[in-house]
Amino acid sequence: MTRRRLCTAVALVAALLARSSADADELSGADKLRVLYSPQLTLTREGLPLATVRLVEGLAEVRLHGSMRVLPDGEMGAELSAGQDWKVRLAQPGKASKERYPVVVGRAPASESERLQEEGRQWRERGYAPRTFELGSIFGIRGEVIDARQLQLTVAPHDELGAAQKEARALGERYHVDTGVYTELVTRPQGMVEAKDEHGTVLRNDGVLWFAPSKTDGTLRVDPPGKSYFGQIYITLDKNGTLAVVNAVSEDRLLFGLVPAEMLPSAPLEALKAQAVAARNQLLAKLGARHLGDPYRLCASTHCQVYAGAGQESPRATQAVLATRGELLVTGSPAAETLVDTVYSSSCGGHTEDNDQAWGTRPDPVLRGRLDLGEVGQLPRFAGRIGEADLLAFLARGPGEEPRPYCARPKGAQSAYRWNVRVSAETILGKTGPLGTLRDVEVLKRGASGRVVGLRIVGSTGSRDIHTELEVRRVLGGLKSSLISILPIKDARGDALLALEITGAGHGHGVGLCQYGAMGMGESGATYRQILDHYYPGARLRRFY
């Protein structure tokens, strides 16, 4: 049989194959496309969570290099051992998916469905027809059950994303709730994926092709993005009907590349361990809760967590991942444990923030703002909430002033700890839309740390109110943080606002673990358990696998 006829036969077998095997993981099922969009967690044969991470999308062509197996139907299906250089494209232009975009107006863990039902009744009284969607997964690992499910209450579905985002902003401002947009997949994208190796071998499959290293610890190089990766690579269609490259990789391999991308590998080992636990929690909490409507569960950017692929590992970061393997932070009763939302940011600027103040979400007792110092009695003025009266004094504290918060201690932390920037009126109006001549910028509300979480932009023809920390930063030109003091610069008549002189502290939202603070604690001799206790008070650390 010729090579071309063999490939045709393999493709035909892959298309017809419907295999059910007790020892096969989820990715060996016949309906590969359904599996790609499923929120359910998949485990490797070693019992570790398997993550699917988008590397790049929107492509017309992809090249793969290395010693590999081609798997039209994934593991446990038909397999082809052929060339080491494959070019993948669509046999004909793909068809985009169809999506619907309802506005998210409420969120809750699955265990609090009754609270969301009550919120739904309130929205019905306002004239809406609410629907509830479940995200995330409930899964068992070696006899331990982890519930990472979330419920989202939605109203006002739209066919266009831009229209849904506009209504989300309007509803958020009107009812002072944290809004968002849910992506409901109506139909999947369609297209025939075609691969050709250096020998002229051609293989086609409907919607997806899988590639795996020939050796267990081998890697494949993918171009773009021009990097190598452990685990399997699959090429499928993104929502626009073009090619997406996805890495299906086990949790430990993912964390080996993720932890040194999120925290300096030279950081104290105990800080790296704390980062590994926080990243693991975030990984499992986000599986099935992000990138709805996409054929993958995570991305490799800051939207999920930064992932740099193979070759970026650090021995110290790998040591931290292995030392904390299977450890997760949980809260709730032993009979109804839930994963802690282990959010983190680069630098809290000396004081962390309440999650509800930053984002308008339900208050989480584990995510409370606090002074980033062990002995808070040394700075009693800032131990509680930092209001307007104390803000300038707090921001005036330089990185060398004792006692130093943890995030001011590591080398290189100073530029994130305190900073200054000038923001022009043109920049602000470019983010808010037409308001005439800029007259004033008023702080409406500050969070526990002093971060601005409510802001009013006043123009000669109107005003706009901002109600979340991230939106404040965006409107003011993309600030590092909203922990700021504002000095207005006006024209000679004191009528028009020309610019804002801003003194700021920190880098990021400030909720949860402060990465520079974790490094500072590690340098001071704290263990990773003590670091986690400081930034997630009340959480319990448990080893699940």
Coordinates of C-alpha atoms in Angstrom, one line a residue:
M1 CA 0.0 0.0 0.0
T2 CA 1.4 3.4 -0.9
R3 CA 2.0 6.1 1.7
R4 CA -0.8 8.2 0.3
R5 CA -3.3 5.4 0.3
L6 CA -2.3 4.4 3.9
C7 CA -3.0 8.0 5.0
T8 CA -6.4 8.0 3.4
A9 CA -7.2 4.7 5.1
V10 CA -6.0 6.0 8.5
A11 CA -8.2 9.1 8.1
L12 CA -11.2 7.0 7.1
V13 CA -10.7 4.8 10.2
A14 CA -10.4 7.9 12.4
A15 CA -13.6 9.3 11.0
L16 CA -15.5 6.1 11.6
L17 CA -13.9 5.1 14.9
A18 CA -16.2 5.1 18.0
R19 CA -14.2 3.6 20.8
S20 CA -15.1 3.0 24.4
S21 CA -12.4 1.8 26.8
A22 CA -12.2 1.7 30.5
D23 CA -8.5 2.6 30.6
A24 CA -8.9 5.5 28.1
D25 CA -9.0 9.1 29.3
E26 CA -11.7 11.5 28.2
L27 CA -9.5 12.7 25.3
S28 CA -9.8 9.2 23.6
G29 CA -13.6 9.5 23.1
A30 CA -15.0 9.5 19.6
D31 CA -16.5 12.9 19.6
K32 CA -13.4 15.0 19.8
L33 CA -15.1 18.3 19.1
R34 CA -17.6 17.8 21.9
V35 CA -14.8 17.0 24.3
L36 CA -12.8 20.1 23.4
Y37 CA -15.7 22.3 24.5
S38 CA -16.6 20.3 27.6
P39 CA -16.1 21.9 31.0
Q40 CA -15.5 18.6 32.6
L41 CA -12.0 17.9 34.0
T42 CA -9.8 15.3 32.4
L43 CA -7.2 13.4 34.3
T44 CA -3.9 11.9 32.9
R45 CA -3.1 8.2 33.5
E46 CA -1.0 9.4 36.5
G47 CA -4.2 10.9 38.0
L48 CA -3.1 14.5 37.5
P49 CA -5.5 17.2 36.1
L50 CA -5.0 17.8 32.4
A51 CA -5.2 21.4 31.1
T52 CA -5.8 22.5 27.5
V53 CA -4.0 25.8 26.9
R54 CA -4.4 28.0 23.9
L55 CA -1.0 29.0 22.5
V56 CA -2.1 31.0 19.5
E57 CA -5.1 31.3 17.2
G58 CA -6.3 33.2 14.2
L59 CA -3.8 31.3 11.9
A60 CA -3.9 30.2 8.3
E61 CA -1.0 27.7 8.7
V62 CA 0.9 26.0 11.5
R63 CA 4.2 24.1 11.4
L64 CA 5.2 21.4 13.9
H65 CA 8.7 19.9 14.3
G66 CA 10.1 16.9 16.2
S67 CA 9.8 13.2 16.5
M68 CA 6.0 12.7 16.8
R69 CA 3.0 10.6 16.5
V70 CA 0.0 11.9 14.5
L71 CA -3.3 11.1 16.2
P72 CA -6.4 11.9 14.1
D73 CA -8.7 10.7 16.9
G74 CA -6.5 11.5 19.9
E75 CA -5.0 8.8 22.3
M76 CA -6.4 5.3 22.0
G77 CA -7.5 6.0 18.4
A78 CA -5.8 5.5 15.0
E79 CA -2.1 6.5 15.0
L80 CA 0.3 7.5 12.2
S81 CA 4.1 7.5 12.6
A82 CA 5.5 9.5 9.7
G83 CA 7.5 12.7 9.2
Q84 CA 9.1 15.1 11.7
D85 CA 8.0 18.3 10.0
W86 CA 4.3 18.8 9.4
K87 CA 2.5 21.8 7.9
V88 CA -1.1 22.1 9.0
R89 CA -3.8 24.2 7.3
L90 CA -7.5 24.1 6.5
A91 CA -8.5 22.1 3.4
Q92 CA -11.0 24.9 2.6
P93 CA -12.0 28.1 4.4
G94 CA -13.5 27.3 7.8
K95 CA -17.0 28.4 9.1
A96 CA -17.1 30.5 12.2
S97 CA -19.1 29.5 15.3
K98 CA -22.3 31.1 16.3
E99 CA -22.5 32.6 19.8
R100 CA -25.0 34.4 22.0
Y101 CA -23.9 36.9 24.7
P102 CA -26.2 37.3 27.8
V103 CA -25.1 39.9 30.4
V104 CA -23.9 38.5 33.7
V105 CA -25.5 40.3 36.7
G106 CA -24.8 37.8 39.5
R107 CA -22.3 35.1 40.5
A108 CA -22.2 32.5 43.3
P109 CA -20.6 29.1 44.1
A110 CA -22.9 26.2 43.2
S111 CA -23.5 25.6 46.9
E112 CA -25.2 29.1 47.1
S113 CA -27.8 28.6 44.4
E114 CA -30.7 29.8 46.6
R115 CA -29.0 33.2 46.9
L116 CA -28.8 33.5 43.2
Q117 CA -32.4 32.5 42.8
E118 CA -33.4 35.4 45.0
E119 CA -31.3 37.7 42.9
G120 CA -33.1 36.3 39.9
R121 CA -36.5 37.2 41.4
Q122 CA -35.2 40.8 41.8
W123 CA -34.3 41.0 38.1
R124 CA -37.6 39.6 37.0
E125 CA -39.3 42.4 39.0
R126 CA -37.1 44.8 37.0
G127 CA -38.6 43.4 33.8
Y128 CA -35.9 40.9 32.7
A129 CA -36.0 37.2 32.0
P130 CA -32.9 35.8 33.9
R131 CA -31.2 32.6 33.1
T132 CA -28.5 30.7 35.2
F133 CA -25.5 29.0 33.7
E134 CA -23.1 26.6 35.5
L135 CA -19.4 26.9 34.9
G136 CA -16.4 24.9 36.2
S137 CA -16.4 21.3 37.4
I138 CA -16.9 19.1 40.3
F139 CA -14.4 16.3 40.3
G140 CA -12.9 13.5 42.3
I141 CA -9.2 12.8 42.6
R142 CA -8.1 9.7 44.4
G143 CA -11.2 9.6 46.5
E144 CA -11.2 13.4 47.3
V145 CA -13.9 15.6 45.9
I146 CA -13.3 19.2 44.8
D147 CA -16.2 21.4 43.9
A148 CA -15.1 24.2 41.6
R149 CA -18.5 24.9 40.1
Q150 CA -19.8 28.5 39.7
L151 CA -23.2 29.8 38.8
Q152 CA -23.7 32.9 36.7
L153 CA -27.0 34.8 36.6
T154 CA -27.6 36.4 33.2
V155 CA -30.1 38.7 31.5
A156 CA -30.6 40.5 28.2
P157 CA -28.9 38.1 25.6
H158 CA -27.4 39.8 22.6
D159 CA -26.2 38.4 19.2
E160 CA -23.3 40.9 19.1
L161 CA -20.5 41.0 21.8
G162 CA -20.1 44.8 21.6
A163 CA -23.8 45.3 22.3
A164 CA -23.7 43.0 25.3
Q165 CA -20.6 44.8 26.7
K166 CA -22.3 48.1 26.3
E167 CA -25.4 46.9 28.2
A168 CA -23.2 45.3 30.8
R169 CA -21.6 48.6 31.5
A170 CA -25.0 50.3 31.6
L171 CA -26.5 47.8 34.0
G172 CA -23.4 47.9 36.2
E173 CA -23.6 51.7 36.6
R174 CA -27.4 51.7 37.0
Y175 CA -27.7 48.9 39.7
H176 CA -24.1 49.1 41.1
V177 CA -23.4 45.4 40.5
D178 CA -20.4 43.7 39.0
T179 CA -21.4 42.8 35.5
G180 CA -19.8 40.8 32.7
V181 CA -20.7 39.0 29.5
Y182 CA -21.3 35.2 29.2
T183 CA -20.5 33.4 26.0
E184 CA -23.1 30.8 25.0
L185 CA -22.0 28.6 22.2
V186 CA -24.9 28.0 19.7
T187 CA -23.0 26.2 17.0
R188 CA -19.3 25.1 16.8
P189 CA -17.0 26.3 14.0
Q190 CA -16.6 23.9 11.1
G191 CA -13.8 22.9 8.8
M192 CA -11.5 20.1 7.6
V193 CA -8.0 20.2 9.1
E194 CA -5.3 19.0 6.7
A195 CA -1.7 18.1 7.6
K196 CA 1.2 17.4 5.2
D197 CA 4.7 16.2 6.2
E198 CA 8.0 16.6 4.4
H199 CA 7.5 13.4 2.5
G200 CA 4.2 14.5 1.0
T201 CA 2.0 12.4 3.4
V202 CA -1.4 14.1 3.6
L203 CA -3.9 13.5 6.5
R204 CA -7.3 15.1 6.9
N205 CA -9.8 15.1 9.8
D206 CA -12.9 16.9 10.6
G207 CA -12.3 19.8 13.0
V208 CA -9.2 18.7 14.8
L209 CA -5.8 16.9 14.5
W210 CA -3.7 15.7 17.4
F211 CA 0.1 15.4 17.6
A212 CA 2.1 13.9 20.4
P213 CA 5.9 13.5 21.0
S214 CA 7.2 10.0 20.2
K215 CA 8.8 9.8 23.7
T216 CA 7.0 10.3 27.0
D217 CA 9.2 13.2 28.0
G218 CA 9.7 14.6 24.5
T219 CA 8.6 18.0 23.2
L220 CA 7.2 19.3 20.0
R221 CA 8.2 22.7 18.5
V222 CA 5.3 24.7 17.2
D223 CA 5.6 27.7 14.9
P224 CA 4.0 30.0 15.6
P225 CA 4.6 30.8 18.5
G226 CA 8.1 29.4 17.8
K227 CA 8.4 27.5 21.1
S228 CA 8.5 23.9 22.3
Y229 CA 6.0 22.2 24.5
F230 CA 5.5 19.0 26.6
G231 CA 2.3 17.0 26.2
Q232 CA 0.1 16.8 23.2
I233 CA -0.6 19.5 20.6
Y234 CA -3.9 19.7 18.8
I235 CA -4.8 22.0 15.9
T236 CA -8.5 22.9 15.7
L237 CA -10.7 25.8 14.6
D238 CA -11.2 28.9 16.7
K239 CA -14.5 30.8 16.9
N240 CA -13.6 32.7 13.7
G241 CA -13.1 29.5 11.7
T242 CA -9.3 29.9 11.5
L243 CA -6.7 27.6 13.1
A244 CA -6.0 27.5 16.9
V245 CA -3.0 25.8 18.4
V246 CA -3.7 24.2 21.8
N247 CA -1.4 22.4 24.3
A248 CA -3.0 19.6 26.3
V249 CA -0.5 19.3 29.2
S250 CA -0.6 17.8 32.7
E251 CA -0.9 20.1 35.7
D252 CA 2.7 19.5 36.9
R253 CA 4.3 20.2 33.5
L254 CA 2.1 23.3 33.1
L255 CA 3.1 24.6 36.6
F256 CA 6.8 23.9 35.8
G257 CA 6.6 26.5 33.1
L258 CA 4.0 28.7 34.7
V259 CA 5.5 29.4 38.1
P260 CA 8.9 30.8 36.9
A261 CA 6.9 33.0 34.4
E262 CA 4.8 34.4 37.2
M263 CA 7.5 34.8 39.8
L264 CA 11.3 35.4 39.5
P265 CA 13.0 32.0 39.8
S266 CA 15.5 33.6 42.0
A267 CA 12.8 34.3 44.6
P268 CA 13.1 32.6 48.0
L269 CA 12.0 28.9 47.7
E270 CA 9.2 29.4 50.2
A271 CA 7.8 32.2 48.1
L272 CA 7.9 30.0 45.1
K273 CA 6.1 27.3 47.0
A274 CA 3.3 29.8 47.9
Q275 CA 3.1 30.8 44.3
A276 CA 2.9 27.2 43.2
V277 CA -0.1 26.6 45.5
A278 CA -1.8 29.8 44.4
A279 CA -1.2 29.0 40.8
R280 CA -2.5 25.4 41.2
N281 CA -5.7 26.7 42.9
Q282 CA -6.2 29.2 40.1
L283 CA -5.6 26.6 37.4
L284 CA -8.3 24.2 38.8
A285 CA -10.7 27.0 39.6
K286 CA -10.5 28.4 36.0
L287 CA -10.8 25.1 34.2
G288 CA -14.3 25.2 32.6
A289 CA -14.9 28.8 33.9
R290 CA -12.9 30.8 31.3
H291 CA -12.9 30.9 27.5
L292 CA -16.5 29.8 27.2
G293 CA -17.3 29.0 23.6
D294 CA -13.6 28.2 22.8
P295 CA -12.1 24.8 22.1
Y296 CA -9.8 25.1 25.1
R297 CA -10.1 25.9 28.8
L298 CA -7.1 28.3 29.4
C299 CA -4.9 30.7 27.6
A300 CA -1.1 31.3 28.1
S301 CA -1.4 35.0 28.9
T302 CA -2.1 37.1 32.0
H303 CA -5.8 36.7 31.4
C304 CA -5.4 33.1 32.8
Q305 CA -1.8 32.7 33.9
V306 CA 1.4 33.3 32.0
Y307 CA 2.7 30.0 30.5
A308 CA 6.0 30.0 28.6
G309 CA 6.2 26.3 27.5
A310 CA 9.1 23.9 27.7
G311 CA 12.6 25.1 28.1
Q312 CA 11.5 27.9 30.5
E313 CA 11.6 25.8 33.6
S314 CA 13.7 26.6 36.6
P315 CA 15.1 23.9 38.9
R316 CA 14.0 26.0 41.9
A317 CA 10.5 26.6 40.6
T318 CA 10.2 22.9 39.7
Q319 CA 11.3 22.0 43.2
A320 CA 8.6 24.3 44.6
V321 CA 5.9 22.6 42.4
L322 CA 7.0 19.1 43.4
A323 CA 7.2 20.0 47.1
T324 CA 3.6 21.2 47.1
R325 CA 2.2 18.6 44.7
G326 CA -1.5 18.1 45.1
E327 CA -1.8 20.8 47.8
L328 CA -4.8 23.2 47.5
L329 CA -6.3 25.9 49.6
V330 CA -9.9 25.3 50.6
T331 CA -12.6 26.9 52.6
G332 CA -16.0 26.0 53.9
S333 CA -17.0 23.0 56.1
P334 CA -15.3 19.7 55.6
A335 CA -18.5 18.3 54.1
A336 CA -18.8 21.1 51.6
E337 CA -15.3 22.3 50.8
T338 CA -14.7 24.8 48.0
L339 CA -11.5 26.0 46.3
V340 CA -10.2 29.4 47.5
D341 CA -10.1 32.0 44.8
T342 CA -6.3 32.5 45.1
V343 CA -6.0 35.6 43.1
Y344 CA -2.7 37.4 43.2
S345 CA -1.0 40.5 41.9
S346 CA 2.5 41.8 41.5
S347 CA 2.6 44.4 44.4
C348 CA 0.0 45.5 46.8
G349 CA 1.8 48.7 47.5
G350 CA 1.8 48.0 51.3
H351 CA -1.9 47.1 51.8
T352 CA -4.0 44.5 50.2
E353 CA -7.6 45.1 49.1
D354 CA -11.1 43.6 49.8
N355 CA -12.3 41.5 46.8
D356 CA -15.8 43.1 46.9
Q357 CA -14.4 46.6 47.0
A358 CA -12.2 45.9 44.0
W359 CA -14.7 44.2 41.8
G360 CA -18.2 44.6 43.3
T361 CA -18.4 40.8 43.9
R362 CA -19.7 39.1 47.1
P363 CA -17.4 39.7 50.1
D364 CA -15.0 36.7 50.6
P365 CA -13.7 36.3 54.1
V366 CA -10.5 34.9 52.8
L367 CA -9.8 37.9 50.6
R368 CA -9.8 40.8 53.1
G369 CA -7.6 43.9 52.7
R370 CA -4.8 44.1 55.3
L371 CA -1.5 45.9 56.0
D372 CA 1.3 44.0 54.4
L373 CA 3.3 43.7 57.6
G374 CA 3.4 41.0 60.3
E375 CA 3.5 43.3 63.3
V376 CA 0.6 45.7 62.4
G377 CA 1.0 47.4 65.8
Q378 CA 4.1 49.0 64.4
L379 CA 1.9 51.1 62.0
P380 CA -1.4 51.3 63.9
R381 CA -2.5 54.3 61.8
F382 CA -2.7 52.1 58.7
A383 CA -3.7 48.8 60.3
G384 CA -7.4 49.2 59.4
R385 CA -8.9 50.9 56.4
I386 CA -6.8 53.7 54.8
G387 CA -9.2 56.6 54.2
E388 CA -8.6 60.0 52.7
A389 CA -7.2 61.4 56.0
D390 CA -4.4 58.8 56.0
L391 CA -3.8 58.3 52.3
L392 CA -1.2 61.0 51.7
A393 CA 0.8 59.9 54.7
F394 CA 0.7 56.3 53.6
L395 CA 1.8 57.1 50.0
A396 CA 4.6 59.4 51.4
R397 CA 6.2 56.3 53.0
G398 CA 9.2 55.5 50.8
P399 CA 10.5 51.9 50.3
G400 CA 13.3 52.4 52.8
E401 CA 11.2 53.8 55.6
E402 CA 11.0 51.4 58.6
P403 CA 9.1 49.4 59.4
R404 CA 8.9 48.3 55.8
P405 CA 5.9 46.3 54.5
Y406 CA 6.9 43.0 53.0
C407 CA 6.4 44.1 49.4
A408 CA 8.9 47.0 49.8
R409 CA 11.8 44.6 50.9
P410 CA 12.9 42.6 47.8
K411 CA 15.4 43.9 45.4
G412 CA 13.7 45.5 42.4
A413 CA 10.4 46.1 44.3
Q414 CA 10.8 49.9 44.6
S415 CA 9.5 50.8 41.1
A416 CA 6.2 49.0 41.8
Y417 CA 6.0 50.1 45.5
R418 CA 5.8 53.8 44.8
W419 CA 5.5 55.7 41.5
N420 CA 4.3 58.9 39.9
V421 CA 2.6 59.7 36.5
R422 CA 0.9 62.5 34.7
V423 CA -2.3 61.8 32.9
S424 CA -3.6 64.3 30.3
A425 CA -7.3 65.3 29.9
E426 CA -7.1 64.0 26.3
T427 CA -6.2 60.5 27.6
I428 CA -9.1 60.5 30.1
L429 CA -11.7 61.7 27.5
G430 CA -10.4 59.2 25.1
K431 CA -11.5 56.4 27.5
T432 CA -14.8 57.9 28.6
G433 CA -16.3 59.1 25.3
P434 CA -17.5 62.6 24.6
L435 CA -18.1 64.7 27.7
G436 CA -17.2 68.1 26.3
T437 CA -14.3 69.9 28.1
L438 CA -13.0 68.0 31.1
R439 CA -13.9 69.9 34.3
D440 CA -13.1 67.6 37.2
V441 CA -12.3 64.1 38.4
E442 CA -13.9 63.2 41.7
V443 CA -13.1 60.2 43.9
L444 CA -16.4 58.7 45.0
K445 CA -15.2 55.7 47.0
R446 CA -12.1 54.0 48.2
G447 CA -11.5 50.4 49.3
A448 CA -9.9 49.1 52.4
S449 CA -6.4 49.9 51.1
G450 CA -7.3 53.3 49.8
R451 CA -7.7 52.1 46.3
V452 CA -10.1 54.2 44.2
V453 CA -13.1 52.0 43.4
G454 CA -15.5 54.7 42.5
L455 CA -14.7 57.7 40.3
R456 CA -16.7 60.5 38.6
I457 CA -15.5 62.1 35.4
V458 CA -17.1 65.5 35.0
G459 CA -17.2 67.3 31.7
S460 CA -18.9 70.4 30.4
T461 CA -21.7 68.3 28.7
G462 CA -22.1 65.4 31.0
S463 CA -20.4 63.1 33.5
R464 CA -19.7 59.4 33.9
D465 CA -19.3 57.3 37.0
I466 CA -16.8 54.4 37.3
H467 CA -17.4 51.6 39.8
T468 CA -14.6 49.0 39.7
E469 CA -10.9 49.2 40.4
L470 CA -9.9 47.9 36.9
E471 CA -12.2 50.4 35.1
V472 CA -10.7 53.2 37.2
R473 CA -7.2 52.2 36.1
R474 CA -8.3 51.9 32.5
V475 CA -10.0 55.3 32.3
L476 CA -7.0 57.0 33.9
G477 CA -4.8 55.8 31.1
G478 CA -3.9 52.3 32.2
L479 CA -2.4 52.9 35.7
K480 CA -0.4 50.3 37.5
S481 CA -2.8 50.5 40.4
S482 CA -5.8 52.5 41.7
L483 CA -4.1 53.1 45.1
I484 CA -3.5 56.7 44.2
S485 CA -3.7 60.4 45.2
I486 CA -4.8 62.8 42.6
L487 CA -3.7 66.4 42.1
P488 CA -5.7 68.3 39.4
I489 CA -3.8 70.6 37.1
K490 CA -6.2 73.3 35.7
D491 CA -5.9 76.1 33.2
A492 CA -5.2 79.7 34.2
R493 CA -8.9 80.5 34.7
G494 CA -9.4 77.3 36.9
D495 CA -12.1 76.2 34.5
A496 CA -10.8 73.3 32.4
L497 CA -8.9 70.4 33.8
L498 CA -5.7 69.9 31.8
A499 CA -4.1 66.9 33.5
L500 CA -3.8 64.9 36.7
E501 CA -0.6 64.5 38.7
I502 CA -0.9 61.0 40.3
T503 CA 1.1 59.5 43.1
G504 CA 0.5 55.8 43.2
A505 CA 1.4 52.6 45.1
G506 CA 1.5 49.0 44.0
H507 CA 1.0 47.1 40.7
G508 CA -2.2 45.3 40.1
H509 CA -5.6 44.9 41.9
G510 CA -4.0 44.2 45.3
V511 CA -6.4 41.3 46.2
G512 CA -5.0 38.1 47.6
L513 CA -1.3 37.2 47.4
C514 CA 1.2 40.0 46.8
Q515 CA 4.0 38.5 44.8
Y516 CA 6.7 41.0 46.0
G517 CA 5.3 40.7 49.5
A518 CA 5.6 36.9 49.3
M519 CA 9.2 37.3 48.3
G520 CA 9.7 39.8 51.2
M521 CA 8.2 37.3 53.7
G522 CA 10.4 34.5 52.3
E523 CA 13.5 36.7 52.7
S524 CA 12.4 37.3 56.3
G525 CA 12.3 33.6 57.0
A526 CA 8.6 32.8 56.7
T527 CA 7.5 29.4 55.4
Y528 CA 5.1 29.0 52.5
R529 CA 2.3 28.1 54.9
Q530 CA 2.8 31.3 56.8
I531 CA 2.8 33.3 53.5
L532 CA -0.4 31.7 52.5
D533 CA -1.9 32.3 55.9
H534 CA -1.0 36.0 55.7
Y535 CA -2.6 36.6 52.3
Y536 CA -5.5 34.1 52.5
P537 CA -6.5 34.3 56.2
G538 CA -8.9 31.5 57.3
A539 CA -8.1 29.2 54.4
R540 CA -6.9 25.6 55.0
L541 CA -4.1 24.0 53.1
R542 CA -4.8 20.3 52.1
R543 CA -3.0 17.8 50.0
F544 CA -5.5 16.1 47.7
Y545 CA -3.2 14.0 45.5

